PDB file of C-alpha atoms in Angstrom:
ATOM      1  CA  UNK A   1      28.908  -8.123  -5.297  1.00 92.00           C
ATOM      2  CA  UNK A   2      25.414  -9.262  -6.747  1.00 97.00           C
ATOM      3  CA  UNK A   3      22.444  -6.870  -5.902  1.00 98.00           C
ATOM      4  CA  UNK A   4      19.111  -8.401  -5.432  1.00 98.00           C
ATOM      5  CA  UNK A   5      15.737  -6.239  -4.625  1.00 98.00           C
ATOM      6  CA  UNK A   6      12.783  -8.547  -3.500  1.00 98.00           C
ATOM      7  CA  UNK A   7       9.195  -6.342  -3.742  1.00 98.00           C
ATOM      8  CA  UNK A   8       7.244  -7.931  -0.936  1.00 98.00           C
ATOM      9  CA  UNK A   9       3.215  -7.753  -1.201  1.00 97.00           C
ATOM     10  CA  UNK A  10      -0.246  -9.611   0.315  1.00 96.00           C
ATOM     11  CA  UNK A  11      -0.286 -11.005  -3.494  1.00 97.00           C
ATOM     12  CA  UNK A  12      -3.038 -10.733  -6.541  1.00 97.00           C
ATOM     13  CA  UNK A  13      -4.960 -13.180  -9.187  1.00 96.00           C
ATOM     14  CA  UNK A  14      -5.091 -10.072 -11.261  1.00 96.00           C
ATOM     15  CA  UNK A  15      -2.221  -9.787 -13.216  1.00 95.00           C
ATOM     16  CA  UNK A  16      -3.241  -7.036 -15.303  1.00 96.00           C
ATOM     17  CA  UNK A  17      -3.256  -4.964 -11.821  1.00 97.00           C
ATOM     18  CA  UNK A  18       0.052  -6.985 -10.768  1.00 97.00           C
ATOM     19  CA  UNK A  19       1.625  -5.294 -13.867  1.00 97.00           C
ATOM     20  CA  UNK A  20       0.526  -1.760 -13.186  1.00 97.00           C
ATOM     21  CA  UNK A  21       1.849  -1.735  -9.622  1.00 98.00           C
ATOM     22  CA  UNK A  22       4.436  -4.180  -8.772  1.00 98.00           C
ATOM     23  CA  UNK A  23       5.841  -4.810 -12.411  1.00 97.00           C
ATOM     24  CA  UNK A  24       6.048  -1.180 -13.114  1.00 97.00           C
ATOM     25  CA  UNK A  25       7.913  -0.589  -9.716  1.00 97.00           C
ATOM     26  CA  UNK A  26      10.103  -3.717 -10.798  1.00 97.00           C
ATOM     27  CA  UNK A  27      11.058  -2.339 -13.648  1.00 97.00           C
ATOM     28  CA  UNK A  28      11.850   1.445 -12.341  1.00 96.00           C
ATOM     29  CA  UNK A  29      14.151  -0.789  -9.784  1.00 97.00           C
ATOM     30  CA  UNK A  30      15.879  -2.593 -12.798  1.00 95.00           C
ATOM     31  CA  UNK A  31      16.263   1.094 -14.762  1.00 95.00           C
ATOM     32  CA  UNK A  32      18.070   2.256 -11.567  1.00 94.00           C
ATOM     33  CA  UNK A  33      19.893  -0.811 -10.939  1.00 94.00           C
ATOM     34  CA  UNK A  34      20.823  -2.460 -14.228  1.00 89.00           C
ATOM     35  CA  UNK A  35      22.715  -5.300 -13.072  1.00 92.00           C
ATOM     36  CA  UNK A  36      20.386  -5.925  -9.758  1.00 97.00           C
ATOM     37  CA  UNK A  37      18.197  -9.001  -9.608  1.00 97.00           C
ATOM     38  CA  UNK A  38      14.390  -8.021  -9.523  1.00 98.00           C
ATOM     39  CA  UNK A  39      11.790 -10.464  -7.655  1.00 98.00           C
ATOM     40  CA  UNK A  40       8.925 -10.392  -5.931  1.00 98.00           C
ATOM     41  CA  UNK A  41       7.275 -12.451  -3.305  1.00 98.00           C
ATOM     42  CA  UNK A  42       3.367 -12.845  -2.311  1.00 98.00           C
ATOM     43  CA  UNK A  43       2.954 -13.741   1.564  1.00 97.00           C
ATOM     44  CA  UNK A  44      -0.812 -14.416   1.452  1.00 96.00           C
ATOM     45  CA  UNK A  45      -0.816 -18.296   1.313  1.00 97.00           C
ATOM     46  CA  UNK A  46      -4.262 -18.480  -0.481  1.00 96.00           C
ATOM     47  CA  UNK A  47      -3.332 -16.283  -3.452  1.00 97.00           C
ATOM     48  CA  UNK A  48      -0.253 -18.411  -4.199  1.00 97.00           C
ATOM     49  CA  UNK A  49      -2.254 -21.840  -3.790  1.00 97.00           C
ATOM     50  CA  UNK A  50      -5.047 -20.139  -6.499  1.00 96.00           C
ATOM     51  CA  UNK A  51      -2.562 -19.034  -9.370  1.00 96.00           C
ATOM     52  CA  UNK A  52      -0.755 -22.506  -9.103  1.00 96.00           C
ATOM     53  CA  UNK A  53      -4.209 -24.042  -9.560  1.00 96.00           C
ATOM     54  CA  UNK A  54      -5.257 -21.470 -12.045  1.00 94.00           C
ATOM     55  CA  UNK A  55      -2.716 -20.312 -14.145  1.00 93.00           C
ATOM     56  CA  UNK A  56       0.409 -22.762 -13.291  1.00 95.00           C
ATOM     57  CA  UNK A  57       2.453 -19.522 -12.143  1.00 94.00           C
ATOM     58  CA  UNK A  58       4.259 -19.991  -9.120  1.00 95.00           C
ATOM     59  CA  UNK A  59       5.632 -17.281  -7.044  1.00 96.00           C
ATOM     60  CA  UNK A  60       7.380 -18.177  -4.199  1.00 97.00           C
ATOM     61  CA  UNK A  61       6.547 -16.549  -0.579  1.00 98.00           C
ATOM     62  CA  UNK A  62       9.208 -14.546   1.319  1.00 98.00           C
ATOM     63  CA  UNK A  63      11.326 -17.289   2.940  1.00 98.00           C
ATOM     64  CA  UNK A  64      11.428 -19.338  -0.478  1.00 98.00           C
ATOM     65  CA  UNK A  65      12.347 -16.353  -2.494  1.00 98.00           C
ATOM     66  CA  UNK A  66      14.861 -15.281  -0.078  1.00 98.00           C
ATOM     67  CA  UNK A  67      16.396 -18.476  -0.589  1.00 98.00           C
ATOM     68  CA  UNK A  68      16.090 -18.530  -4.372  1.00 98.00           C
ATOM     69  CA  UNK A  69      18.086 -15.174  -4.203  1.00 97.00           C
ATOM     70  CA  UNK A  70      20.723 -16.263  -2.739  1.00 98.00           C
ATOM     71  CA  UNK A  71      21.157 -19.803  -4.492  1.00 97.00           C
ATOM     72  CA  UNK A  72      21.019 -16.729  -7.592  1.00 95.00           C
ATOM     73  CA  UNK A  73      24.226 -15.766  -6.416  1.00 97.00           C
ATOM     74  CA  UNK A  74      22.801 -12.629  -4.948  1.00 98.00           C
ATOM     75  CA  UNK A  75      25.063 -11.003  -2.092  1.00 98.00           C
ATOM     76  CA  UNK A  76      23.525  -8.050  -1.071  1.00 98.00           C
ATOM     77  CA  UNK A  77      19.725  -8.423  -0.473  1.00 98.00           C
ATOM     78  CA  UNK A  78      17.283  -5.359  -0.351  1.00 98.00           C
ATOM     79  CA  UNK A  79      13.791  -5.981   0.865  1.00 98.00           C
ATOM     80  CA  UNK A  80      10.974  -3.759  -0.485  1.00 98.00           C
ATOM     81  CA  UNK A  81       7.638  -3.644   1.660  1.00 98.00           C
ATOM     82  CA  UNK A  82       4.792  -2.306   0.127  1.00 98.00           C
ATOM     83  CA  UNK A  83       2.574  -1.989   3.709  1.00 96.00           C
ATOM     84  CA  UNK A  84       0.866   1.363   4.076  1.00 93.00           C
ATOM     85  CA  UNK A  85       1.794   1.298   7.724  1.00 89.00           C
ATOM     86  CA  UNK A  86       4.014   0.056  10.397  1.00 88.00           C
ATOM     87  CA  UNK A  87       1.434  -2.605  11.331  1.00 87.00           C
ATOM     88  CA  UNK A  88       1.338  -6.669  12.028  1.00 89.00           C
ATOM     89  CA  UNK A  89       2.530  -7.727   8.269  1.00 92.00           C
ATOM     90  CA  UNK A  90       5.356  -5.440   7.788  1.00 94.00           C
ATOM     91  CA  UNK A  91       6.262  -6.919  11.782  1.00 94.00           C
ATOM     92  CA  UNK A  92       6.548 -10.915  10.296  1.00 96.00           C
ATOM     93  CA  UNK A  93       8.418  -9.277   6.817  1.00 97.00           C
ATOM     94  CA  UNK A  94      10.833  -8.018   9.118  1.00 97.00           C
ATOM     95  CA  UNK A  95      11.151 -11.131  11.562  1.00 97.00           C
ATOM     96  CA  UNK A  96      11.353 -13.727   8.391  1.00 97.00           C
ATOM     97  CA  UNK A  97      14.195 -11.489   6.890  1.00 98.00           C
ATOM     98  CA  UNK A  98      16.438 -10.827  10.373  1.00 97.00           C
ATOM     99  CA  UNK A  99      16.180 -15.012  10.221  1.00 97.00           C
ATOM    100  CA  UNK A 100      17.843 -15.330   6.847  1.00 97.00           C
ATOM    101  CA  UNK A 101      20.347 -11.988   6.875  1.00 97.00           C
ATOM    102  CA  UNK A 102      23.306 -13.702   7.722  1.00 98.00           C
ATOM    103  CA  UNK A 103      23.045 -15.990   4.218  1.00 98.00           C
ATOM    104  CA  UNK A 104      24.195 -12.355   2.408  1.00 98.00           C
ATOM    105  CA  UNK A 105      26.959  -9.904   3.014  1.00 98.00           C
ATOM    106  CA  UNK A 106      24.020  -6.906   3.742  1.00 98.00           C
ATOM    107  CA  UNK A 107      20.415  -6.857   4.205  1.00 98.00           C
ATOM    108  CA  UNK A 108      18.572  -3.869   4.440  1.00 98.00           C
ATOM    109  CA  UNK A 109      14.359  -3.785   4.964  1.00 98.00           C
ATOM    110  CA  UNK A 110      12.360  -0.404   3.564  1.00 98.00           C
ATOM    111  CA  UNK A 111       9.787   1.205   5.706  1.00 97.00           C
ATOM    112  CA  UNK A 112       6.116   1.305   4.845  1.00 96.00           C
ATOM    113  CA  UNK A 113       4.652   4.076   2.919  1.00 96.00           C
ATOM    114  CA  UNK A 114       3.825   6.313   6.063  1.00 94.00           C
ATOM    115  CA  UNK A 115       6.318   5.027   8.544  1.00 92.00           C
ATOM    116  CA  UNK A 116       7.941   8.396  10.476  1.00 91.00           C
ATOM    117  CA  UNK A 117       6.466  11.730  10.979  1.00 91.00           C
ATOM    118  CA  UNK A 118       8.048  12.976   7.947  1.00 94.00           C
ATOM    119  CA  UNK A 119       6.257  10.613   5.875  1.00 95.00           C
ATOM    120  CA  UNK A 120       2.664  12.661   6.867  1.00 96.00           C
ATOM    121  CA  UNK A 121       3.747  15.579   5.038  1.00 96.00           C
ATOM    122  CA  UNK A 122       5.862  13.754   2.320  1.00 97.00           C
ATOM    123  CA  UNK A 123       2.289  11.593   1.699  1.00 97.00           C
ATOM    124  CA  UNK A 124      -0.223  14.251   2.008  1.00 97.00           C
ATOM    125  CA  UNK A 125       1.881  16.621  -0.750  1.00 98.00           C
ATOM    126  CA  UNK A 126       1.909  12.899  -2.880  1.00 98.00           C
ATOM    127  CA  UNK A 127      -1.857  12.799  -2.187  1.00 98.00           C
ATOM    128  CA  UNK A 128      -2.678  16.348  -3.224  1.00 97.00           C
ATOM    129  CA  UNK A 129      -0.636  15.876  -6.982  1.00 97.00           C
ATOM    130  CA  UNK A 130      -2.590  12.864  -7.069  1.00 98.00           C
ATOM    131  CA  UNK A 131      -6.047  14.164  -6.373  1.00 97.00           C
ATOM    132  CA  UNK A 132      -5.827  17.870  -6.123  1.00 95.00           C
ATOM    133  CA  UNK A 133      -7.315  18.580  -9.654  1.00 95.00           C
ATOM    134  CA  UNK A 134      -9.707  15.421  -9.419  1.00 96.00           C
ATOM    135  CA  UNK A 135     -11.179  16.871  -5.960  1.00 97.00           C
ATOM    136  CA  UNK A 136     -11.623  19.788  -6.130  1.00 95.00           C
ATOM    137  CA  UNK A 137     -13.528  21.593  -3.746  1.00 94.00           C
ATOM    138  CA  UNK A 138     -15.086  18.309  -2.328  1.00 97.00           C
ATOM    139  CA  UNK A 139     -14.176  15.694  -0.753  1.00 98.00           C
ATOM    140  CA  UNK A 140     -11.303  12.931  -0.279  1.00 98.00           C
ATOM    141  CA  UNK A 141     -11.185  10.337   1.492  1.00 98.00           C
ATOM    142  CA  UNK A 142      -8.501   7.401   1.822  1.00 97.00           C
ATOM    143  CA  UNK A 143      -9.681   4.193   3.275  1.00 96.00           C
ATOM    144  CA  UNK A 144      -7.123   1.391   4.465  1.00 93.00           C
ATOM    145  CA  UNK A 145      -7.562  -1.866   6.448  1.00 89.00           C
ATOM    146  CA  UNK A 146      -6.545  -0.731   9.745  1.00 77.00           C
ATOM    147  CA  UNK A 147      -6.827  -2.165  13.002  1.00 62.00           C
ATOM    148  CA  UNK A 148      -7.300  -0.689  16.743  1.00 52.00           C
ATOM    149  CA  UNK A 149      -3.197  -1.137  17.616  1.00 53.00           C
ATOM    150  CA  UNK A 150      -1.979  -1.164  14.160  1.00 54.00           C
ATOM    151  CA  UNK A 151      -1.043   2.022  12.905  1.00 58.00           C
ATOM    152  CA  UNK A 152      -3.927   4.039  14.707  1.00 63.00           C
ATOM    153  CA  UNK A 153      -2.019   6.649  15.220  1.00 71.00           C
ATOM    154  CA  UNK A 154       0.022   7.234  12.850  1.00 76.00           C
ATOM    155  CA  UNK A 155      -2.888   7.297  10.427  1.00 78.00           C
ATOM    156  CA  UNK A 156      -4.729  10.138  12.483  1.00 81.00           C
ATOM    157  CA  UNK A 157      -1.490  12.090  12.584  1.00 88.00           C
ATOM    158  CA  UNK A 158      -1.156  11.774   8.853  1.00 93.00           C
ATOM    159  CA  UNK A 159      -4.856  13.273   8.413  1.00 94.00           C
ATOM    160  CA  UNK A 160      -4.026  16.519  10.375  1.00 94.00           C
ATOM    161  CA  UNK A 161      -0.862  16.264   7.553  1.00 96.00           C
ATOM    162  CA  UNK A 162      -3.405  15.613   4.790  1.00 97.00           C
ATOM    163  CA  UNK A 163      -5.776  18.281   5.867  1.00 96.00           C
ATOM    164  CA  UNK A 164      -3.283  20.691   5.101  1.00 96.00           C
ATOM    165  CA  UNK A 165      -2.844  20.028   1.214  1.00 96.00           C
ATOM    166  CA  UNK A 166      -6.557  18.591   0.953  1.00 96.00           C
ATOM    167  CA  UNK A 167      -8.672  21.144   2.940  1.00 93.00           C
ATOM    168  CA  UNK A 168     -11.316  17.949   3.171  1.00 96.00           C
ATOM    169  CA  UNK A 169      -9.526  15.025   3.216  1.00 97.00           C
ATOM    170  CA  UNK A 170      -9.824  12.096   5.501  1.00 96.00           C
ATOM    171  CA  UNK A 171      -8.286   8.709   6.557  1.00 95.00           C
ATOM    172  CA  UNK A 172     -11.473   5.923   7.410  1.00 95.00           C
ATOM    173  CA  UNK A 173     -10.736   2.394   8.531  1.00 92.00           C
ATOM    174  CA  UNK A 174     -12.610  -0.955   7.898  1.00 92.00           C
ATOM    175  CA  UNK A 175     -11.902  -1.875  11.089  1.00 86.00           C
ATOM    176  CA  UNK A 176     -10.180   0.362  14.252  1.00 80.00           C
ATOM    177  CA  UNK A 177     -11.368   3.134  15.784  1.00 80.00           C
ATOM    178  CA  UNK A 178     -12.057   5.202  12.630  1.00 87.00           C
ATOM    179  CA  UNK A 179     -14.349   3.078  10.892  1.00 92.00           C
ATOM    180  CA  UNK A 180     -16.457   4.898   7.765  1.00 95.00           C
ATOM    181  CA  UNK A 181     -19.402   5.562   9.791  1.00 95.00           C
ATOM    182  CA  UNK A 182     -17.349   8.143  12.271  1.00 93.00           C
ATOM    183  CA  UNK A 183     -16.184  10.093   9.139  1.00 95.00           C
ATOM    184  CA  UNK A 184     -19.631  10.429   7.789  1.00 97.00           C
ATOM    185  CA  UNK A 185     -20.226  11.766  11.576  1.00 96.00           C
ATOM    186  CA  UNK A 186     -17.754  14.482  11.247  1.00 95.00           C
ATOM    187  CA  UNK A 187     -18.852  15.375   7.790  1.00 96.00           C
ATOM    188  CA  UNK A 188     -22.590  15.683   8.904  1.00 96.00           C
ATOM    189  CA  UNK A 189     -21.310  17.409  12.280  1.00 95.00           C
ATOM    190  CA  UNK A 190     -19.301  19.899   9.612  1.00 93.00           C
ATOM    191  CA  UNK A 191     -22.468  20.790   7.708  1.00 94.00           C
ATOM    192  CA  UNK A 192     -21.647  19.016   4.985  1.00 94.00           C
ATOM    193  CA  UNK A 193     -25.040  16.732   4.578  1.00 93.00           C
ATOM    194  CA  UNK A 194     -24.518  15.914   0.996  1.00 94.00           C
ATOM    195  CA  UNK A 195     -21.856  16.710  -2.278  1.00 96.00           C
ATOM    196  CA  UNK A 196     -19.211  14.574  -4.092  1.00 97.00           C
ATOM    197  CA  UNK A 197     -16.825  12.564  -2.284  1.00 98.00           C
ATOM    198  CA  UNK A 198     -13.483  11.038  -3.937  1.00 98.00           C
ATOM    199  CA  UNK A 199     -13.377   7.417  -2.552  1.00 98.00           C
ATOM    200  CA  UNK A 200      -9.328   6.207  -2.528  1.00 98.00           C
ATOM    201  CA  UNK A 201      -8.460   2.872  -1.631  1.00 98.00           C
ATOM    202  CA  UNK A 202      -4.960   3.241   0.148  1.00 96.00           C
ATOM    203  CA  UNK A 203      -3.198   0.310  -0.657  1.00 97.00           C
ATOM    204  CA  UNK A 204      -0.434  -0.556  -2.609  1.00 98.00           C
ATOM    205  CA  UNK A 205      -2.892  -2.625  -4.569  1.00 97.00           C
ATOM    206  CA  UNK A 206      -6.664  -2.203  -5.753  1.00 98.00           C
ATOM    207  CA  UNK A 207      -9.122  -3.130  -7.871  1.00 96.00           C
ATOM    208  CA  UNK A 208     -12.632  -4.866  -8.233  1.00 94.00           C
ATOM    209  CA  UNK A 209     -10.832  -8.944  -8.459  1.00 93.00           C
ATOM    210  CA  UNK A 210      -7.600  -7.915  -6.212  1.00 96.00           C
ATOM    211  CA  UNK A 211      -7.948  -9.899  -2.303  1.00 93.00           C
ATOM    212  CA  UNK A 212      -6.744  -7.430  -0.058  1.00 93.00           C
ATOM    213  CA  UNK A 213      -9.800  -6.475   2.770  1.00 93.00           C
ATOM    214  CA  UNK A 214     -10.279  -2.848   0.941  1.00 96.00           C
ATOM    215  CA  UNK A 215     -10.798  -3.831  -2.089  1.00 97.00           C
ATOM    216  CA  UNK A 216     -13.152  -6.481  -1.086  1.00 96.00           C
ATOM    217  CA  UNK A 217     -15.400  -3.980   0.978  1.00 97.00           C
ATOM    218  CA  UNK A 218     -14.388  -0.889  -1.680  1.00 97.00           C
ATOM    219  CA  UNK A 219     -18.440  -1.153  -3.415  1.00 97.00           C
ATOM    220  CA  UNK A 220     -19.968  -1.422  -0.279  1.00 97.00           C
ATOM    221  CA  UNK A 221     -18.518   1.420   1.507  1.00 98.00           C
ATOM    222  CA  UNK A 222     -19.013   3.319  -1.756  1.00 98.00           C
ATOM    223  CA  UNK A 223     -23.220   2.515  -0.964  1.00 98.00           C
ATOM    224  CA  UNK A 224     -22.543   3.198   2.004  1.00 97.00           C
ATOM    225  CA  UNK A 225     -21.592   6.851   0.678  1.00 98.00           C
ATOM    226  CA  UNK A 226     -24.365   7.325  -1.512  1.00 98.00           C
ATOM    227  CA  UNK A 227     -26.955   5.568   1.131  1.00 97.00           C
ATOM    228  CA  UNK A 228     -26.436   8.827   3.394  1.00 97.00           C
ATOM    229  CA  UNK A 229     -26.669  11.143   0.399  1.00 97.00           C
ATOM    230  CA  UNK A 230     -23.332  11.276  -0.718  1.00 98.00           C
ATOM    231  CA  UNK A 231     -22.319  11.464  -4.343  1.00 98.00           C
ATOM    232  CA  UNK A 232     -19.509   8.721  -4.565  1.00 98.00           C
ATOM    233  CA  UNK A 233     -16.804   9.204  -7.692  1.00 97.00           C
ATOM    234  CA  UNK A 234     -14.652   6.297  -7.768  1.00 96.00           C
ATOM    235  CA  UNK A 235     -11.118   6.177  -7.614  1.00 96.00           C
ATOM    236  CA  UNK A 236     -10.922   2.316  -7.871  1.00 97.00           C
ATOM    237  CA  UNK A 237      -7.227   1.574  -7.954  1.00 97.00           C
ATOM    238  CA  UNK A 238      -4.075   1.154  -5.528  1.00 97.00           C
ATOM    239  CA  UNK A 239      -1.402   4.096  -4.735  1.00 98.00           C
ATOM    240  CA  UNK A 240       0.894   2.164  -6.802  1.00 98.00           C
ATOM    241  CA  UNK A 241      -0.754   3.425 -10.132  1.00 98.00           C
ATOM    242  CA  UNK A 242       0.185   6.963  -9.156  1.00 98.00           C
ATOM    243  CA  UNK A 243       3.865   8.173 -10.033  1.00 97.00           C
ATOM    244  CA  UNK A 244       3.568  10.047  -6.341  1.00 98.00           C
ATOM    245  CA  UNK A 245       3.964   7.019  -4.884  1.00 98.00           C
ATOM    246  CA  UNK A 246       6.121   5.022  -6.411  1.00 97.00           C
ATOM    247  CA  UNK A 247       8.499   7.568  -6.166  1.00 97.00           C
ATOM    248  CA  UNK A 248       8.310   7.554  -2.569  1.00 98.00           C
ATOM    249  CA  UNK A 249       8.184   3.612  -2.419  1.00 98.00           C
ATOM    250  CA  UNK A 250      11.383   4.313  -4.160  1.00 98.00           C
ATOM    251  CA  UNK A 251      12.971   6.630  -1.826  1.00 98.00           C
ATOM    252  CA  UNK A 252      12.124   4.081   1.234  1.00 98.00           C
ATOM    253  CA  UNK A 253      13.916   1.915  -0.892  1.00 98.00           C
ATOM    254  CA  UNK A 254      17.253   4.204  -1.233  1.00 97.00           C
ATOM    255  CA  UNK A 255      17.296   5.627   2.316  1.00 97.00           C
ATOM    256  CA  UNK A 256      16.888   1.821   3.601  1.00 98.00           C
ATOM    257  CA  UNK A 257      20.653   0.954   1.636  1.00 96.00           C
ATOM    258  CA  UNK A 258      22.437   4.042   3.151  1.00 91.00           C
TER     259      UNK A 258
END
C-alpha cells in the first residue's frame, strides 16, 4: 500500500500565499502521514498557462496529477478539496476523480469546508477563535463568490450558525442573492448607520495578486464599506492562514478515509 493525498485548488501566481495555505496544509498532511505522497493540483487553466510562462513551474491539473500519482506507485488516492461550498467546482473535482478511481485500490474525495449542517456550527466556533478578539463588539463579515444555485443555502443557514458565536456576523456574496449591498440593508435597517466592520475574504486563498473572484473585487467592496460610512479593517487573507481551519480541512480529510 502507497498513500497519496492530492490538495486540489482554483490555483495562485503568488507563491508566497501558495506557501502559507496549501504548503503549510501539505506539510501538516506529510507530519500525519510520513510515508504518504503529498501533491497538489491547480484546475484554473489560466493560472497554470501564466507560471509556465513566468516562472517555468509546472503544476499539473487534476486529471494529469491523478495520473502522475499513480505512475508514482501510489495505491490508495485521497483527494483534498479546498471549495468553501458544495457548489459547481467541487461538482467537476468529483466527476474527474469517479473517472480515474478504478486506476487505485481506494479513492476517497473530502467535502468542502461547510458541506453538512454540522459544518455551520463547527465553522462559526472556527470563525469566532479566529476573529472573536479582532471584532469585538463590531462587525464581521465573510464574503465568498457565490452564485444564485450554488450553495445559497447552505451559506444563509451557516449565518444563523455564525450569528450565534459572532453576535454581528454576516455571509455577503459577489454574486447570488446576497450580494454586499443587501447586508449593508440589514445593517442600516438594524440601526447600525456607521462603526467598524471586519472584512473576511472566505476562501481557501486570498490576497491582493491571488485570481480567485474575491480577491479580485476584495478593495472594491472594502470602498464600498467605507462609501456608506463604514469603517473597513482589513482582514486581507484566505481561511487557510488560520489554524481553525486547517484543522477542519483536516478533519474533512480523515472522516473522508473512514
Amino acid at each position: 500500500m502507497k498513500q497519496g493525498f492530492l490538495i486540489v485548488n482554483h490555483g495562485t501566481l503568488d507563491n508566497e500565499v501558495k506557501d502559507k495555505t496549501i504548503g503549510e496544509f501539505a506539510l501538516s498532511v506529510g507530519d500525519r502521514f510520513e510515508d504518504a505522497v503529498v501533491s497538489f493540483a491547480y484546475t484554473d487553466q489560466d493560472v497554470r498557462r501564466k507560471l509556465r510562462e513566468e516562472t517555468g513551474e509546472k503544476v499539473r491539473n487534476l486529471k494529469a496529477e491523478i495520473l502522475n500519482m499513480k505512475e508514482n506507485g501510489v495505491t490508495d488516492l485521497a483527494i483534498v478539496s479546498t471549495d468553501i461550498h458544495d457548489g459547481e467546482h467541487y461538482r467537476r473535482l468529483k466527476e474527474e476523480t469517479v473517472g480515474l478511481a478504478a486506476l487505485f485500490k481506494t479513492v476517497s474525495i473530502s467535502v468542502p469546508l461547510i458541506y453538512t449542517d454540522k459544518d455551520f456550527e463547527l465553522v462559526a466556533r472556527a470563525m469566532h477563535g479566529a476573529f472573536s478578539e479582532q471584532v469585538g463588539d463590531d462587525i464581521l463579515i465573510l464574503v465568498t463568490a457565490g452564485h444564485k444555485t450554488d450553495g445559497a443555502e447552505e451559506l444563509l443557514g451557516f449565518e444563523k450558525s455564525l450569528k450565534k458565536h459572532v453576535k454581528n456576523g454576516y455571509v455577503a456574496t459577489l454574486h447570488g442573492e446576497r450580494r454586499l449591498y443587501k447586508v449593508i440593508k440589514e445593517l442600516k435597517q438594524s440601526g447600525i448607520e456607521a462603526g467598524r466592520i471586519i472584512l473576511v475574504p472566505m476562501e481557501f486563498m486570498a490576497g491582493k495578486s491571488v485570481e480567485n473572484d474575491v480577491s479580485q473585487e476584495y478593495t472594491c467592496l472594502v470602498q464600498r464599506l467605507k462609501d456608506e460610512g463604514y469603517t473597513v479593517e482589513e482582514a486581507f487573507k484566505g481561511l487557510a492562514e488560520y489554524d481553525e481551519f486547517q484543522r477542519i480541512y483536516l478533519k474533512h480529510l480523515y472522516d473522508s478515509m473512514r
